[in-house]
Short mmCIF file of C-alpha atoms in Angstrom, two decimals:
data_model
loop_
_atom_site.label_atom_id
_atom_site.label_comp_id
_atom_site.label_asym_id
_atom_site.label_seq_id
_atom_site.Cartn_x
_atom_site.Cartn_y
_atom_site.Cartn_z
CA UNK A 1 175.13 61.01 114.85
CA UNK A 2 173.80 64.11 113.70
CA UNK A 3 174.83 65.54 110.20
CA UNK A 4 174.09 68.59 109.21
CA UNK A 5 174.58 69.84 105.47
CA UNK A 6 174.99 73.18 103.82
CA UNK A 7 175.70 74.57 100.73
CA UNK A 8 175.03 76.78 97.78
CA UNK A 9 171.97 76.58 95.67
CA UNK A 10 171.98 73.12 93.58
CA UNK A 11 175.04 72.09 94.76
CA UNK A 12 173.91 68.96 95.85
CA UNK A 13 173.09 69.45 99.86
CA UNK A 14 169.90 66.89 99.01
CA UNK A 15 171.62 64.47 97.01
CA UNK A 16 173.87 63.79 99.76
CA UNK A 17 170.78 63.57 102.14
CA UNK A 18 169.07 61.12 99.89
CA UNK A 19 172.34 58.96 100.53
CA UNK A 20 172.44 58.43 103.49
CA UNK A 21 168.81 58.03 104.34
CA UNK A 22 168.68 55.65 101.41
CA UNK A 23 172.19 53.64 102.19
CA UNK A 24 172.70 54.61 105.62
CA UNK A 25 169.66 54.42 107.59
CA UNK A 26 169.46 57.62 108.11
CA UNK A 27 165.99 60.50 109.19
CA UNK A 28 165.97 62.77 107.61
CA UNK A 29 164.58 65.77 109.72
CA UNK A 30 163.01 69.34 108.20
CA UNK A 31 161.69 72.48 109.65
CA UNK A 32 158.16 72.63 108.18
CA UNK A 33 158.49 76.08 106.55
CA UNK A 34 161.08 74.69 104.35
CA UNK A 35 159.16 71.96 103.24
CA UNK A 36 159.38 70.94 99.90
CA UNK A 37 156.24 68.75 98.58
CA UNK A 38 157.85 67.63 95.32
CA UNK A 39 160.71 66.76 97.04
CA UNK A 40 160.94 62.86 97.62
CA UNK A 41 162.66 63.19 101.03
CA UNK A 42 159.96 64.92 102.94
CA UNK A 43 158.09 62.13 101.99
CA UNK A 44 159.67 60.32 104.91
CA UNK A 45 160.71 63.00 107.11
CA UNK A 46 160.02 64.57 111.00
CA UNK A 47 159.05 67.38 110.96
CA UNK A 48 159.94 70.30 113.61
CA UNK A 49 158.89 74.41 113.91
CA UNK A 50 162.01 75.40 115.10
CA UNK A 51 165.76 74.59 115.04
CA UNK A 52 165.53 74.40 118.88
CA UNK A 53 162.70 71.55 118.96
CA UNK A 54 165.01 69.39 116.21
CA UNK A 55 168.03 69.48 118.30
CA UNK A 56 166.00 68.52 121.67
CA UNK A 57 164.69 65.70 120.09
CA UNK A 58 167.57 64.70 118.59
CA UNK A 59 169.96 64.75 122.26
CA UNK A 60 167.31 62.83 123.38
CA UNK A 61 168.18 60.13 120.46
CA UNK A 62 172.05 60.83 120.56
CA UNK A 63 172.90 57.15 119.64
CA UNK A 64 170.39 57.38 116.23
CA UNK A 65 171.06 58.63 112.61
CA UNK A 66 169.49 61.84 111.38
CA UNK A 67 170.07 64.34 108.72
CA UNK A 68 168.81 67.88 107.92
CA UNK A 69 169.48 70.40 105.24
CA UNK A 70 168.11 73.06 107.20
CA UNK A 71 171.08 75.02 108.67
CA UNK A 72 171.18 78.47 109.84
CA UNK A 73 173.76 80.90 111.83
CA UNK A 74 171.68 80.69 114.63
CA UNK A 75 170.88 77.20 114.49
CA UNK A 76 174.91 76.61 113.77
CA UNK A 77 175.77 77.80 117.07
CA UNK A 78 173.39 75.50 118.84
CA UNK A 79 174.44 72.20 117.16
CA UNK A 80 178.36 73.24 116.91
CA UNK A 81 178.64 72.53 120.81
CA UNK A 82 177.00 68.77 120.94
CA UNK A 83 179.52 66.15 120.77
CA UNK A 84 176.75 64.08 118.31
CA UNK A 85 177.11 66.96 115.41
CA UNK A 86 178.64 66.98 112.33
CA UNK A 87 178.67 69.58 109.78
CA UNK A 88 178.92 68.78 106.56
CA UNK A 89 179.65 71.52 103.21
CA UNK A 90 179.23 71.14 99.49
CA UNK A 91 180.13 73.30 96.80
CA UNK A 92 179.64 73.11 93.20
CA UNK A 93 181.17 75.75 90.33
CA UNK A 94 178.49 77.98 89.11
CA UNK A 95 178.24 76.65 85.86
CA UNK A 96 177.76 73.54 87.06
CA UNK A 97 174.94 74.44 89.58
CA UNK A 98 173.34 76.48 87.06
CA UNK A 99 173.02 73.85 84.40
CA UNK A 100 171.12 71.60 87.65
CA UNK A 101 168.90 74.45 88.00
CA UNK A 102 167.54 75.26 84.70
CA UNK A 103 167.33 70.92 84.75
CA UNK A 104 164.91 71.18 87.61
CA UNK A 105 163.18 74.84 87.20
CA UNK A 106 160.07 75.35 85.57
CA UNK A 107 160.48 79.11 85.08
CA UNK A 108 164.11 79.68 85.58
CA UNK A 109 166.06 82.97 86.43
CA UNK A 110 168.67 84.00 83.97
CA UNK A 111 172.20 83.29 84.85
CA UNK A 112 172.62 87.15 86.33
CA UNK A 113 169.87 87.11 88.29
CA UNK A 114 170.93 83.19 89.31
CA UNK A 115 174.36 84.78 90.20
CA UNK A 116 173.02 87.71 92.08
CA UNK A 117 170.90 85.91 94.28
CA UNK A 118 173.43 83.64 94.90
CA UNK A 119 175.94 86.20 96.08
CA UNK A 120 173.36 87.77 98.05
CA UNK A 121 172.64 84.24 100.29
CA UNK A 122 176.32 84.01 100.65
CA UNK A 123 177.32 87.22 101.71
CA UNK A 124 174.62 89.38 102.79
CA UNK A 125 173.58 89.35 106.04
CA UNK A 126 169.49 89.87 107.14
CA UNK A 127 167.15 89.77 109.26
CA UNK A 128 164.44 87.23 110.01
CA UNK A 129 161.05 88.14 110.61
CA UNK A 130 161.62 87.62 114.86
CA UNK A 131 164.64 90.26 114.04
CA UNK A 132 167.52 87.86 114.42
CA UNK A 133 170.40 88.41 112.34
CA UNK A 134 171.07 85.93 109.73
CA UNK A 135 174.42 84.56 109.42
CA UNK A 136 175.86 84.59 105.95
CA UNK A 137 175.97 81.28 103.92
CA UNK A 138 179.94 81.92 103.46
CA UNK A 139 180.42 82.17 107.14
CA UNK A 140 178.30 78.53 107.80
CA UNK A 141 180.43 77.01 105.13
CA UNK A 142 183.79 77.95 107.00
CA UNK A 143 183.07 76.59 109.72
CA UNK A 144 182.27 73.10 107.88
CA UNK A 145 184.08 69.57 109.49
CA UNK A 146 183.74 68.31 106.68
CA UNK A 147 183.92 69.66 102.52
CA UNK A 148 183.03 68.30 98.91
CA UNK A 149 182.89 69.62 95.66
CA UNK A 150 180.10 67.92 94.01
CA UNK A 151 181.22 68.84 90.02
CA UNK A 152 180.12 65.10 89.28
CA UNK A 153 177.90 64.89 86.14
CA UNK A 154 176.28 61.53 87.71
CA UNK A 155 174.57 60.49 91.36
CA UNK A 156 176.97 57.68 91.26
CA UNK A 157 180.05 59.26 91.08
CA UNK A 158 178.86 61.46 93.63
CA UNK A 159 177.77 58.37 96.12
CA UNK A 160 181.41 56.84 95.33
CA UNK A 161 182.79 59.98 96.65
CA UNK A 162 180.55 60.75 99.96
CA UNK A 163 181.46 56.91 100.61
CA UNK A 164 184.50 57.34 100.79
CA UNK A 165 184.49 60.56 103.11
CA UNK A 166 183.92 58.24 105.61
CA UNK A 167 181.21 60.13 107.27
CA UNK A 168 180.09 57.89 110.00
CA UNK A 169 184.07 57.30 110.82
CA UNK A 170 183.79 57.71 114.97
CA UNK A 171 186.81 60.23 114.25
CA UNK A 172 184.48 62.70 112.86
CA UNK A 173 182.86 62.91 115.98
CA UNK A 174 186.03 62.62 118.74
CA UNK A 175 189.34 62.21 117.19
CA UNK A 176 191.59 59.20 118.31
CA UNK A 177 194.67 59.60 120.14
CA UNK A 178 196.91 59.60 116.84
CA UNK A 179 194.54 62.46 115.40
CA UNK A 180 194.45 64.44 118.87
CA UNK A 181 198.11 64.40 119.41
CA UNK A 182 198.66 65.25 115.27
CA UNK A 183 196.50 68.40 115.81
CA UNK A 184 198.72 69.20 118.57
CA UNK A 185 202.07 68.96 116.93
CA UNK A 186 200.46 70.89 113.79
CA UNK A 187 199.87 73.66 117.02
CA UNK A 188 203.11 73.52 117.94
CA UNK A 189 204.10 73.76 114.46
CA UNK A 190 202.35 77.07 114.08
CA UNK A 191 205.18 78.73 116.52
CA UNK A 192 208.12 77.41 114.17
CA UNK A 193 210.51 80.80 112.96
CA UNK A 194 212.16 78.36 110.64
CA UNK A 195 212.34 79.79 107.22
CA UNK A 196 212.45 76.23 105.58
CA UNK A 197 209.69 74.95 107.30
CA UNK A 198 207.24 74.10 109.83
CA UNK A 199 207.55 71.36 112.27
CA UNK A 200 205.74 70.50 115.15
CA UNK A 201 206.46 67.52 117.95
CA UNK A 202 205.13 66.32 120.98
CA UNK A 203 206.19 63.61 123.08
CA UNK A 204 203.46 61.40 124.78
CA UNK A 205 203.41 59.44 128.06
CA UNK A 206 200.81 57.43 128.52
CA UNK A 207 198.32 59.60 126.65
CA UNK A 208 199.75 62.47 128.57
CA UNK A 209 202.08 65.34 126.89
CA UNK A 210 205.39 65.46 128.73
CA UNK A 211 207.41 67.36 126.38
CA UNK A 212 206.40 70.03 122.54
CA UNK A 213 208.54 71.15 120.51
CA UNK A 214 209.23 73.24 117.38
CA UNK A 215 211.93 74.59 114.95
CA UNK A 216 213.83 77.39 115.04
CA UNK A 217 217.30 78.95 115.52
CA UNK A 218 218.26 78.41 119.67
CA UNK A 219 216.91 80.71 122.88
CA UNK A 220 219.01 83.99 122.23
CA UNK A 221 219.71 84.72 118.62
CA UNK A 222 217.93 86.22 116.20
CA UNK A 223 215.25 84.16 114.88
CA UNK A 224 215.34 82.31 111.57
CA UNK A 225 212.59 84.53 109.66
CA UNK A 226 213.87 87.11 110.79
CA UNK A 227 217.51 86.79 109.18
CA UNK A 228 219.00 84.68 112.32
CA UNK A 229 220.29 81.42 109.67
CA UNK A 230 221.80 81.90 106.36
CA UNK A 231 221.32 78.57 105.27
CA UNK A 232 217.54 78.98 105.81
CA UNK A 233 217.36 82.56 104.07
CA UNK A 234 219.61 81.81 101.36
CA UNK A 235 216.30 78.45 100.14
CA UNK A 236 218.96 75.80 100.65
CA UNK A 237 217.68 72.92 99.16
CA UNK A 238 216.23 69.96 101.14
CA UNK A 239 219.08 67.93 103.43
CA UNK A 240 222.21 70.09 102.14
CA UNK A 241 223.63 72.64 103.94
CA UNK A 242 222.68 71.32 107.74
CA UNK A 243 226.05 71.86 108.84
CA UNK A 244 225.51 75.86 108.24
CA UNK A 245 221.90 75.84 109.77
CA UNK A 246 221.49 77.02 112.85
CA UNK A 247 217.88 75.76 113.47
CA UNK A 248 216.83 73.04 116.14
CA UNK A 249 214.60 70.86 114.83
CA UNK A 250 211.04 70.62 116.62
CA UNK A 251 212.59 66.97 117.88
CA UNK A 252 215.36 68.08 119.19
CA UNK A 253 213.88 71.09 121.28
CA UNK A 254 211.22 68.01 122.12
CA UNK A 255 213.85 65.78 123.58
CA UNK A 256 215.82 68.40 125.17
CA UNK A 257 213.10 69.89 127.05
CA UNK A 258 211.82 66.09 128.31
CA UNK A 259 215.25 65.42 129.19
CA UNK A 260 216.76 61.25 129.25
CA UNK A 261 215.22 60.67 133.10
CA UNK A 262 211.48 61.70 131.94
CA UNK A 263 211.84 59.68 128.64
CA UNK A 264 213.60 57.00 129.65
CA UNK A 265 212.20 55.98 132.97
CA UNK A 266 209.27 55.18 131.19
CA UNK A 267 207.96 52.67 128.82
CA UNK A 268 205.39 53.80 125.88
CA UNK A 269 206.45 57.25 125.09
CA UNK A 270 205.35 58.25 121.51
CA UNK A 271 206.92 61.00 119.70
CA UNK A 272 204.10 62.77 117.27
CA UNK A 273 205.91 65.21 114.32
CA UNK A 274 203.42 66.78 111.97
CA UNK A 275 206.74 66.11 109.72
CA UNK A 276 208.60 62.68 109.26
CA UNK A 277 212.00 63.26 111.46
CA UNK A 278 215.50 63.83 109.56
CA UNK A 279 218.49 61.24 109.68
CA UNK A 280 220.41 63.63 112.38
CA UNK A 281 216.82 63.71 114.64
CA UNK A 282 216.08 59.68 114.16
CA UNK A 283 219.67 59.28 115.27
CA UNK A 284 219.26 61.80 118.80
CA UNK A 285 215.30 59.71 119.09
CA UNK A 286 217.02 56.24 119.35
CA UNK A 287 219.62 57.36 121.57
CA UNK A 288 217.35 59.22 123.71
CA UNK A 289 215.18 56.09 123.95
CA UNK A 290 211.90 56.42 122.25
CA UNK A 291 210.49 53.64 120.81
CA UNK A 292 207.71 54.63 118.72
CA UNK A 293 207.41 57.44 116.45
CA UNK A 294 204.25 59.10 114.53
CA UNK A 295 204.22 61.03 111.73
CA UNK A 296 202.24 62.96 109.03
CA UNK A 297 203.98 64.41 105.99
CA UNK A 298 206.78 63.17 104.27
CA UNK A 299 210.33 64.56 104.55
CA UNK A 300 213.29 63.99 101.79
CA UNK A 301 214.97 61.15 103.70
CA UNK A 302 212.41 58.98 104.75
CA UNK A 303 214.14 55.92 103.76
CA UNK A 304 217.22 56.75 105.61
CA UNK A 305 215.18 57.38 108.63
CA UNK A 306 212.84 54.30 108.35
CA UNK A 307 216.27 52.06 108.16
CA UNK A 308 217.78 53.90 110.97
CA UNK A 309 214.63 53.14 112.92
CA UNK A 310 214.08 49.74 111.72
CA UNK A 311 217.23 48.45 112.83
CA UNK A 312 217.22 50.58 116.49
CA UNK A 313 213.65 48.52 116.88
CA UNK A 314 211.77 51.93 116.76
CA UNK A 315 208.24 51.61 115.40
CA UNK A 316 207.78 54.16 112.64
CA UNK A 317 203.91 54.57 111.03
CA UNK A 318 202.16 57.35 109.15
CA UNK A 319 199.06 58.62 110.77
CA UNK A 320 196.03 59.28 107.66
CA UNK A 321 192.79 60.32 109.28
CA UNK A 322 189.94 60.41 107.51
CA UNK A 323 189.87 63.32 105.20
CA UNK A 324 188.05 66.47 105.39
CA UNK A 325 187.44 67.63 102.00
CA UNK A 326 187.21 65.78 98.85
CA UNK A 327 186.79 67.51 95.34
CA UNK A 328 187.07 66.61 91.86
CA UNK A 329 187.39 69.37 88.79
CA UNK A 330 184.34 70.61 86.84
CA UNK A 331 184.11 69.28 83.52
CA UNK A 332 183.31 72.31 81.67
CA UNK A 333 183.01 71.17 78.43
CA UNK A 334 180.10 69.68 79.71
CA UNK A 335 178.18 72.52 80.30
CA UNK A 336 175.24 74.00 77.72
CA UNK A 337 176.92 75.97 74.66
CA UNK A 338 174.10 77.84 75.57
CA UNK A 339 175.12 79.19 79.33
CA UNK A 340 178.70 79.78 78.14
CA UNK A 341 177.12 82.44 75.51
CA UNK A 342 175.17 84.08 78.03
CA UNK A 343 179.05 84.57 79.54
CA UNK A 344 180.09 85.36 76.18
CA UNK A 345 182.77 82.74 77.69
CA UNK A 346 183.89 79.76 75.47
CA UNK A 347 186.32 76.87 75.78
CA UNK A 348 188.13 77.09 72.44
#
């Protein structure tokens, strides 16, 4: 594995190195211009000219550890496309990082000039000195697998945390079936006209999709947002009202286009909703024959459902990958009395 991080200034990108080469058995790898002599990790480091030469030797070593800090737009776009890469954000509030700074700096910048140069690495775009454009720091950050907000006031709170990311999970990497098909049905969700909610489903044959689905009022009338079901427009609440909606639910549309033969002749077929099915869809997936059903969020009857199911024999689980971003609130009252009157800013 391959990690990556990026971040804004002091927000901890190095901490979360130090982790993992100290915990995990991770190199840590550096591009020799940014190298940092006071800095205990390039004690201990490879060292490479280019972006280019790290990755090389790094493919060659797919089934090792290693860890950089030095990420660019152009590097990015290398790395993004090996299956061995993981990239890996962290964010901090300004206060926050400042207060680290002014820790670690021996002739700091004043907070202005510390929040002007900061804007500039995030959103200004330049040119290097072989006239390549330089992506933006924003635009590395969004395309992050991976996000914390380090607002901890200790290391250990912030090794708790990146422990718990599960970093090394094999998911992060190539997502297992459950994940795969979730994404999908969160697709399929993204076509929903329902003005209630969005639902996505897929049924799955032997790792195969044979049938999608997603809600909406039926082929023909006016769709949902666009005035098509009263019940929907008029923010019915949850489970009263269904005999006025006029939606199918992204089961239903799921069953009806795999049809009884292509679910039934068939043993194994999953049924993945991004949303945990209603009472009126677990009744129409028993009958219809599925045996196993994955979900992700919660819905207002789950109980009803999970008896309905338990009693037809239908398995019923929640799918929880592991997460993507983790963040805890800033403790403000932590910071220096003295930044928050540069801000003129207090907490009373």
């Amino acid at each position: 594995m391959f990690i990556g991080i990026t971040g804004t200034k002091c927000s901890g990108k190095h901490a979360i190195a130090e982790y993992l080469v100290k915990y995990c058995h991770f190199t840590f790898l550096s591009l020799k211009k940014n190298n940092d002599q006071n800095h205990e990790l390039y004690s201990n480091c490879l060292m490479f000219d280019t972006l280019d030469q790290m990755q090389i030797y790094v493919t060659e070593r797919w089934r090792e550890d290693f860890v950089t800090c030095d990420i660019d737009g152009h590097g990015l776009w290398i790395l993004k496309k090996r299956p061995f890469f993981l990239l890996v954000s962290v964010e901090a509030p300004v206060f926050v990082r400042y207060k680290r700074y002014l820790k670690k700096s021996t002739a700091p910048l004043s907070l202005e000039d510390f929040v002007l140069q900061d804007d500039h690495s995030l959103f200004q775009k330049m040119s290097s000195p072989a006239s390549k454009e330089i992506v933006p720091l924003n635009i590395l950050i969004s395309h992050a697998d991976v996000t914390v907000t380090n607002a901890f006031q200790t290391l250990d709170e912030l090794h708790i945390t990146v422990k718990s990311l599960q970093l090394m999970n094999i998911e992060r990497l190539r997502p297992s079936w459950d994940t795969y098909f979730m994404h999908l049905s969160d697709l399929a969700s993204r076509r929903s006209n329902c003005m209630k909610r969005r639902v996505g489903c897929i049924l799955v044959k032997h790792s195969r999709v044979i049938a999608t689905g997603y809600n909406g009022t039926p082929r023909g009338l006016r769709n949902c947002n666009e005035g098509g079901c009263d019940r929907c427009n008029e923010a019915a609440p949850c489970g009263t009202g269904l005999d006025r909606c006029l939606c199918m639910h992204a089961e239903e549309n799921a069953l009806l286009e795999a049809g009884r033969v292509r679910v039934d002749d068939c043993e194994g077929t999953v049924l993945y909703t991004n949303t945990c099915p209603c009472l009126g869809c677990a009744i129409k997936i028993v009958q219809q024959g599925i045996k196993e059903v994955v979900y992700s969020k919660s819905y207002g009857m789950d109980h009803m459902t999970a008896k309905i199911f338990k009693e037809a024999n239908v398995k019923l689980r929640q799918h929880s990958p592991p997460p993507i971003r983790l963040e805890i609130q800033a403790d403000i009252s932590a910071i220096d009395g003295s930044i928050q009157g540069q801000l003129g800013w207090s907490t009373n």
